[in-house]
Tab-separated table of C-alpha atoms in Angstrom:
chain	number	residue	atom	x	y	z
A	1	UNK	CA	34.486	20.027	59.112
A	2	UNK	CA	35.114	15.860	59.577
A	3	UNK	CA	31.727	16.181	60.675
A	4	UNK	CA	30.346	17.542	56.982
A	5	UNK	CA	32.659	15.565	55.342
A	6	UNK	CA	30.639	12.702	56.309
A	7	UNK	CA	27.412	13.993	55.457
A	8	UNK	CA	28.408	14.735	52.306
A	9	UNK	CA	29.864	11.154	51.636
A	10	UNK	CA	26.534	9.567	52.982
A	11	UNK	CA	24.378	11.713	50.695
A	12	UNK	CA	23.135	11.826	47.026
A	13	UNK	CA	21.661	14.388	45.440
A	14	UNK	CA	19.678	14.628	42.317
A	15	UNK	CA	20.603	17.725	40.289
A	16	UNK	CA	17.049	19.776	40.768
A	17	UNK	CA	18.045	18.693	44.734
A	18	UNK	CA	21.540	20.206	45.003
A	19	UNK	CA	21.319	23.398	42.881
A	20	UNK	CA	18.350	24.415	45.207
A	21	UNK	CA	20.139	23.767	48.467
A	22	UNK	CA	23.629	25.183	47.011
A	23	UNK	CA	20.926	28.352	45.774
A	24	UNK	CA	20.173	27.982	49.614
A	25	UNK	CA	23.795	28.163	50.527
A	26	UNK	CA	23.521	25.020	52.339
A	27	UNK	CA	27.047	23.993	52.909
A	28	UNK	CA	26.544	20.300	52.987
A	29	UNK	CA	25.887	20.701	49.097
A	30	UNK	CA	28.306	22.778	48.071
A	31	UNK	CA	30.931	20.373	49.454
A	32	UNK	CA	28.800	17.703	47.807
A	33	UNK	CA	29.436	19.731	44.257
A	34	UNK	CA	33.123	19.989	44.943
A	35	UNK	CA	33.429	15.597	45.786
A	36	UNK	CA	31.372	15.421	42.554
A	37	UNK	CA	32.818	17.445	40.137
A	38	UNK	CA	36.010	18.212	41.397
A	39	UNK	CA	38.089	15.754	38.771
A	40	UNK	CA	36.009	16.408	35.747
A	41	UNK	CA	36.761	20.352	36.054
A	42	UNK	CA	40.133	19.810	36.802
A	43	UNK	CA	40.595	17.997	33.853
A	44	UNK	CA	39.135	20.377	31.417
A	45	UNK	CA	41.055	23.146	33.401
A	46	UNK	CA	44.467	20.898	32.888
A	47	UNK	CA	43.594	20.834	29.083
A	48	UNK	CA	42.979	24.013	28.799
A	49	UNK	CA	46.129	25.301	31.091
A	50	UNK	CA	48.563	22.974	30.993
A	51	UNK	CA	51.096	24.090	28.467
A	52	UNK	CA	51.173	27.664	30.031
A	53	UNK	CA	50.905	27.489	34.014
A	54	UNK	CA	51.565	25.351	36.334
A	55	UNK	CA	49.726	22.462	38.679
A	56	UNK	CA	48.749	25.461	40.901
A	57	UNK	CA	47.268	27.760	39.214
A	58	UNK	CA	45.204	24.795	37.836
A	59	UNK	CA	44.183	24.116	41.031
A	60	UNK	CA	43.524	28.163	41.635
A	61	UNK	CA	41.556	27.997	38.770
A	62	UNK	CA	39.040	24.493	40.016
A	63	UNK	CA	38.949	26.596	43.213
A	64	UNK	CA	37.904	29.635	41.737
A	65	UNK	CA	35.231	27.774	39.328
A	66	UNK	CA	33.555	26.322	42.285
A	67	UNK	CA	33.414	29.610	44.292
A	68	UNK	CA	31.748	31.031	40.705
A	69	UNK	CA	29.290	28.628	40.798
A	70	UNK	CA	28.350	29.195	44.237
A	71	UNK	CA	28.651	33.074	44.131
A	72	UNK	CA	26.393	32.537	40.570
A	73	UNK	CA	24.011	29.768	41.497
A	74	UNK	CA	20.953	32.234	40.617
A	75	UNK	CA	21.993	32.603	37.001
A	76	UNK	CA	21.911	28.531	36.304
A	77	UNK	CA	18.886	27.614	34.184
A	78	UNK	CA	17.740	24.025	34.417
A	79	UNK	CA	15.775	24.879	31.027
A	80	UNK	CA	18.952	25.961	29.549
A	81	UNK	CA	21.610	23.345	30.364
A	82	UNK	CA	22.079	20.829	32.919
A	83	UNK	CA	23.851	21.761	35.873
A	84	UNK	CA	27.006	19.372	34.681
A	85	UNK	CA	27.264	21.257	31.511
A	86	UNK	CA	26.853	24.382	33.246
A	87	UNK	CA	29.878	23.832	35.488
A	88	UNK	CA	32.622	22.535	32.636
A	89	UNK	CA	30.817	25.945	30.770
A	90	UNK	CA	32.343	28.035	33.425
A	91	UNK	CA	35.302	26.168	34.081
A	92	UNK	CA	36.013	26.627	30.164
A	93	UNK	CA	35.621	30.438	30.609
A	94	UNK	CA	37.681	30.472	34.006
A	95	UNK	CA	40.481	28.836	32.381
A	96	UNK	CA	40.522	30.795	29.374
A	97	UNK	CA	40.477	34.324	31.421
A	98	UNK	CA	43.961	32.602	33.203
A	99	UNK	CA	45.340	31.718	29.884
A	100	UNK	CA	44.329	35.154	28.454
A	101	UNK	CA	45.949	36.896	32.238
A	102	UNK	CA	48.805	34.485	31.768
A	103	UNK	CA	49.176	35.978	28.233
A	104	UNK	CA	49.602	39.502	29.546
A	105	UNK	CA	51.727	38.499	32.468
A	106	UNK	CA	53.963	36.348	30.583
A	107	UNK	CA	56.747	39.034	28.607
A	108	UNK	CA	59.286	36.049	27.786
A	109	UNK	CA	62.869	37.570	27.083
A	110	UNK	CA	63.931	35.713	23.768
A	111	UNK	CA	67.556	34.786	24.953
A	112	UNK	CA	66.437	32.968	27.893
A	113	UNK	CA	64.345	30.232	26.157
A	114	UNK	CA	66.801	27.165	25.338
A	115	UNK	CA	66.320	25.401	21.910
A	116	UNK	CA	67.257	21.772	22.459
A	117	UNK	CA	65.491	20.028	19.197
A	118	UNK	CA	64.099	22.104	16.411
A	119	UNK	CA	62.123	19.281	15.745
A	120	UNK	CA	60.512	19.063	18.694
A	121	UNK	CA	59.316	22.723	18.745
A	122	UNK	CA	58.184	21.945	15.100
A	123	UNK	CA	56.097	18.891	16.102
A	124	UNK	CA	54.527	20.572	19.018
A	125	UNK	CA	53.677	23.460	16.611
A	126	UNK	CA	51.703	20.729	14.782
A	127	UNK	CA	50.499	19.240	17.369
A	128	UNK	CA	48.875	22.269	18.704
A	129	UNK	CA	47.297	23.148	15.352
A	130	UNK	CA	45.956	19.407	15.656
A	131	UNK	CA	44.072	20.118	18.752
A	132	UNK	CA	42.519	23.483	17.739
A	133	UNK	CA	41.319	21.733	14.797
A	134	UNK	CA	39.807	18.928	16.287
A	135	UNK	CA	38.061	20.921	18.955
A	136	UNK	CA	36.775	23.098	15.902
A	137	UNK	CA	35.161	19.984	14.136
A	138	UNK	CA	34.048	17.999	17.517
A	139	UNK	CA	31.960	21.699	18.178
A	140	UNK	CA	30.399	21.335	14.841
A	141	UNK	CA	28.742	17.815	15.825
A	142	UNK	CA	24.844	17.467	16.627
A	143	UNK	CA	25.016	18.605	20.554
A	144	UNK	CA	24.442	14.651	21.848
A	145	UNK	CA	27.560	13.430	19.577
A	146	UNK	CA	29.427	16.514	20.833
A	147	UNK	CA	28.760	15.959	24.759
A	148	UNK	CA	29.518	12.059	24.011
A	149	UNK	CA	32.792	13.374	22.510
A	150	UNK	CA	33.911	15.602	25.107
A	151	UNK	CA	32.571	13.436	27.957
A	152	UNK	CA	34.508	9.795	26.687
A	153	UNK	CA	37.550	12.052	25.411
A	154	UNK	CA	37.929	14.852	27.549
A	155	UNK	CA	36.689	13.542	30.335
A	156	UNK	CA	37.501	9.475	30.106
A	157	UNK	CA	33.757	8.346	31.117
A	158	UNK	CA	33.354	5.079	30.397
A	159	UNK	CA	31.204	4.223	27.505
A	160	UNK	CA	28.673	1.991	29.857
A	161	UNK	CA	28.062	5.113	31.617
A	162	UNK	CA	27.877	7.264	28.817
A	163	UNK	CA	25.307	5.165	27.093
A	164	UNK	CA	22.952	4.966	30.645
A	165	UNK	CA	23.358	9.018	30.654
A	166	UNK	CA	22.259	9.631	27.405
A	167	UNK	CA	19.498	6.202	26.938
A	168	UNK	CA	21.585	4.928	24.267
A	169	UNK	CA	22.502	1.082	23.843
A	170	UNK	CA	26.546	0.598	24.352
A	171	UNK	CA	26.557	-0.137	20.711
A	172	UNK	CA	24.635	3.118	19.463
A	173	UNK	CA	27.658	5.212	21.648
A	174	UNK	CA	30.179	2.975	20.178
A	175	UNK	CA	28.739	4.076	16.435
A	176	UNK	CA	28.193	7.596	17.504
A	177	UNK	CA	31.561	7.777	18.482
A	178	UNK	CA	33.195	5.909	15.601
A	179	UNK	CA	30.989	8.338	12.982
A	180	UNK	CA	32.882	10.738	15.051
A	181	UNK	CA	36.231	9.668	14.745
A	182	UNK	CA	36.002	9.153	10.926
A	183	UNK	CA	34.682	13.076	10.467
A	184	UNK	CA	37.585	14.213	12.329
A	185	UNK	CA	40.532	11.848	10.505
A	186	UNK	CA	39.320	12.674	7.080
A	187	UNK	CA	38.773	15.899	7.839
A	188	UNK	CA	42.477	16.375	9.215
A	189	UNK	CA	43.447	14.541	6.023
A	190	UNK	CA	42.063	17.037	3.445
A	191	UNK	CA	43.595	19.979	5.685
């Protein structure tokens, strides 16, 4: 294993590159995909989960994204998506199917939940709403203002990197994003 580990630190792949050696279950890749991507998915998995389960079934759930993606490798289309976006696509729907199972799983018996604040349970309330409306108005951007959203947000890239990704000068990001931020605080304000 030491021995893959550092072929998979010595090597680069481009995307075309590793999706045809993981669709040729070459090993070397797939732990290349995991180095890679491993702390983006976990952080979309941790925003998805991580008022309802704990660290891990989080970590189930990165685990069981990456052994989707290898298991589905002949359903990604590079004409469709790019292989990024098709990862945090099923990490979105992994996480959700543990929410939904946590959901079923999760009978809470009224008398054992403390109430320490009722403010607190009323701000989180809010809160909560917040989020689900901001994720409703960040999917309503053009799809390049809604990746730069989720990737500088979501993900923290830094805006340098964001604007080599997408061939965008740091300042047209920085507007992009700013346009973005004004849509979503007046539209929070009318609501």
């Amino acid at each position: 294993m030491k021995g893959i580990r550092r072929e998979v630190e010595a090597l680069e792949y481009s995307q075309a590159e590793l999706v045809r050696r993981i669709k040729n279950k070459d090993m070397v890749a797939y732990e290349h995909m995991i180095n890679t991507y491993t702390k983006m998915i976990y952080y979309l998995a941790y925003n998805i989960l991580s008022a309802a389960h704990p660290k891990e079934d989080i970590e189930e759930c990165v685990a069981d994204v990456f052994l989707d993606a290898w298991i589905k490798i002949a359903e990604f289309d590079e004409t469709k998506a790019n292989f990024r976006t098709w990862l945090l696509i099923l990490t979105k729907y992994k996480a959700l199917a543990y929410r939904r199972q946590n959901k079923k799983n999760n009978i809470v018996n009224i008398e054992d939940i403390e109430i320490k604040d009722d403010i607190d349970i009323e701000k989180q309330f809010f809160l909560r709403k917040d989020q689900e409306q901001v994720m409703k108005i960040i999917n309503s951007f053009q799809k390049t203002d809604r990746e730069l959203f989720v990737r500088r947000f979501l993900m923290g890239e830094k805006i340098s990197d964001l604007a080599r990704a997408f061939n965008l000068s740091r300042a047209a990001v920085d507007n992009r994003l700013l346009r973005g931020r004004k849509i979503i605080k007046e539209s929070l304000q009318y609501e």
